[in-house]
CSV table of C-alpha atoms in Angstrom, one decimal:
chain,number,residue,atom,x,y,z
F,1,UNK,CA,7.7,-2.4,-26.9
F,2,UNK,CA,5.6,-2.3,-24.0
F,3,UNK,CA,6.9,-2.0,-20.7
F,4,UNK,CA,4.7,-2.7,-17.9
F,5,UNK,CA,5.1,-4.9,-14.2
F,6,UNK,CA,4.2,-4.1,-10.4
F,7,UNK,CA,5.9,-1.8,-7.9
F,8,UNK,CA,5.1,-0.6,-4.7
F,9,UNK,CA,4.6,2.8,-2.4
F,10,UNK,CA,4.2,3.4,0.9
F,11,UNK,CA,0.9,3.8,1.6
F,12,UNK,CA,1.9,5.1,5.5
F,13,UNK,CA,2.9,4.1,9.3
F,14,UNK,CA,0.8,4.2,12.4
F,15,UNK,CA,3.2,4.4,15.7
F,16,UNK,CA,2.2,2.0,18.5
F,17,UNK,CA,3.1,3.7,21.7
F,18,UNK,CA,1.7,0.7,24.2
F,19,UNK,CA,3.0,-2.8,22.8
F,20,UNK,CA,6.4,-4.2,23.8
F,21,UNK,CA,9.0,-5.4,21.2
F,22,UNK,CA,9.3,-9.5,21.2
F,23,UNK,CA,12.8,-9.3,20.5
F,24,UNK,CA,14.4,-6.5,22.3
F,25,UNK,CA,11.7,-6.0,24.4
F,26,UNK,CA,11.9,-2.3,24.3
F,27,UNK,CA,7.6,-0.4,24.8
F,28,UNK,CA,6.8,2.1,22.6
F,29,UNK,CA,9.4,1.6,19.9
F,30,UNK,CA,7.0,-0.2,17.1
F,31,UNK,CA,5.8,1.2,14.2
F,32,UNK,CA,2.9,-0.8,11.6
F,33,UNK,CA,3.7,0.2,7.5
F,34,UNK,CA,1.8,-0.7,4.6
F,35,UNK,CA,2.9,-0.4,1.4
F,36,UNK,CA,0.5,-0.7,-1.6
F,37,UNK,CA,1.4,-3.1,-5.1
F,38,UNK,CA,0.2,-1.5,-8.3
F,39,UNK,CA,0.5,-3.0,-11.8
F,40,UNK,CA,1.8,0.0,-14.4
F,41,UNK,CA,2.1,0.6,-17.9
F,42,UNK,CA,5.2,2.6,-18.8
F,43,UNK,CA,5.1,3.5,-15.2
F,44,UNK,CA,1.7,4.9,-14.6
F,45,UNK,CA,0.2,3.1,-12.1
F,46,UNK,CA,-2.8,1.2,-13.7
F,47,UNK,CA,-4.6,-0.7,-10.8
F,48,UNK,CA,-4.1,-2.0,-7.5
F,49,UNK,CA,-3.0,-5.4,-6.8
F,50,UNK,CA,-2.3,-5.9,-2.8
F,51,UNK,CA,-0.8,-4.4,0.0
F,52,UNK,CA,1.7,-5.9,2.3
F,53,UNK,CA,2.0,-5.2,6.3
F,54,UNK,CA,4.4,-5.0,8.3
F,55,UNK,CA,5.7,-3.9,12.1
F,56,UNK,CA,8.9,-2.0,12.4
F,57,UNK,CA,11.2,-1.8,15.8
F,58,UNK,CA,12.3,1.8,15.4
F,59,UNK,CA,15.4,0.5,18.2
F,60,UNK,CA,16.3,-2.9,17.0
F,61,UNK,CA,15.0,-2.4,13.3
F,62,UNK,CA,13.4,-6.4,13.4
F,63,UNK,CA,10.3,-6.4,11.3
F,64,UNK,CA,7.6,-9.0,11.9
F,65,UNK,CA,4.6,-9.6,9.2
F,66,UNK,CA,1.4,-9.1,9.8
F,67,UNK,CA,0.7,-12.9,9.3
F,68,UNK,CA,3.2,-13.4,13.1
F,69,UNK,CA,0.9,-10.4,14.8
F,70,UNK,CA,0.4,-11.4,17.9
F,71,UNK,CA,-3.0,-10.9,19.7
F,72,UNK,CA,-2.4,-7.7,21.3
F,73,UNK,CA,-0.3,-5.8,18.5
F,74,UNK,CA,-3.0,-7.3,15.8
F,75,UNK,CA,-5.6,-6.0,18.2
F,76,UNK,CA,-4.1,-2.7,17.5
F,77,UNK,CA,-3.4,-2.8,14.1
F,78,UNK,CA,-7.5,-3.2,13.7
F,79,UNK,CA,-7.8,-0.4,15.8
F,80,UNK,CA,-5.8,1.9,13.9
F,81,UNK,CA,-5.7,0.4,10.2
F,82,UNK,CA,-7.9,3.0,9.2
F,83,UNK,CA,-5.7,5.8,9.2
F,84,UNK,CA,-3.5,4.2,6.7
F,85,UNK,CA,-5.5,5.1,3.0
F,86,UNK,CA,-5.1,3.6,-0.6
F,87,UNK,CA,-3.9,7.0,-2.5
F,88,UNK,CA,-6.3,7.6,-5.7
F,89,UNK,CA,-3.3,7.9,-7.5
F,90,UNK,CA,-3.2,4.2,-7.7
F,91,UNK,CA,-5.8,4.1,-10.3
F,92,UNK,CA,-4.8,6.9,-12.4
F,93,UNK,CA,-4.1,4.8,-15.4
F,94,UNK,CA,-7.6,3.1,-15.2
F,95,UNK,CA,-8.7,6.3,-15.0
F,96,UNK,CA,-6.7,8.1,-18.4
F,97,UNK,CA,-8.0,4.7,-20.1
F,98,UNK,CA,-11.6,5.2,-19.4
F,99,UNK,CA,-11.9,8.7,-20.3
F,100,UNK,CA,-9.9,7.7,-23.5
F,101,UNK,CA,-12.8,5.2,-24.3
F,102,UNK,CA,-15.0,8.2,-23.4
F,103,UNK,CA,-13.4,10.4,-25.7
F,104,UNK,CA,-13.6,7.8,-28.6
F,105,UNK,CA,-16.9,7.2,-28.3
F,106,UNK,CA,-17.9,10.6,-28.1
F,107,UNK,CA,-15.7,11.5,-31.2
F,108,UNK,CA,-16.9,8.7,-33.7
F,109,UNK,CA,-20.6,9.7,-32.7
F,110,UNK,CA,-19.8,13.4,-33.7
F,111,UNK,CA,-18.0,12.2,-37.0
């Protein structure tokens, strides 16, 4: 039995200290969070498979996705997106699996 699927980490938060909150209206309160999907095999993340984005009101706790930015916060979500890194842990299984083919190859050569 083979247990694999998708989950998802944070991948990290950039605060936004000059945009104003659409709801409550409060500056300075809005944070922009990505979190990263992977596909895993018995948990060990495998591969990639997207990332979703988001911005948090740290007062009011409304989250809008990054498909309802508005100009100016998606202005500074381009400014600042790249802070907010993939970690290489994501690709750890893809990883194990290749140097596994490696180590096959290189073993049925020798034998």
């Amino acid at each position: 039995m083979i247990i694999f699927g998708s989950r998802a980490s944070n991948l990290g938060s950039v605060t936004i200290t000059n945009t104003q909150c659409s709801y409550c209206e409060n500056t300075g309160t809005q944070n922009i969070v990505q979190y990263g999907r992977y596909f895993h095999v018995f948990w060990i993340p495998v591969f990639p498979i997207g990332r979703k984005t988001f911005s948090e009101c740290t007062h009011c706790k409304r989250t809008i996705s990054k498909k309802d930015f508005g100009v100016e916060l998606m202005h500074v979500f381009n400014e600042k997106k790249d802070k907010i890194k993939r970690p290489l842990w994501h690709w750890i299984g893809l990883l194990l699996f290749g140097l596994l083919v490696i180590w096959i190859a290189v073993v049925s050569k020798i034998s």
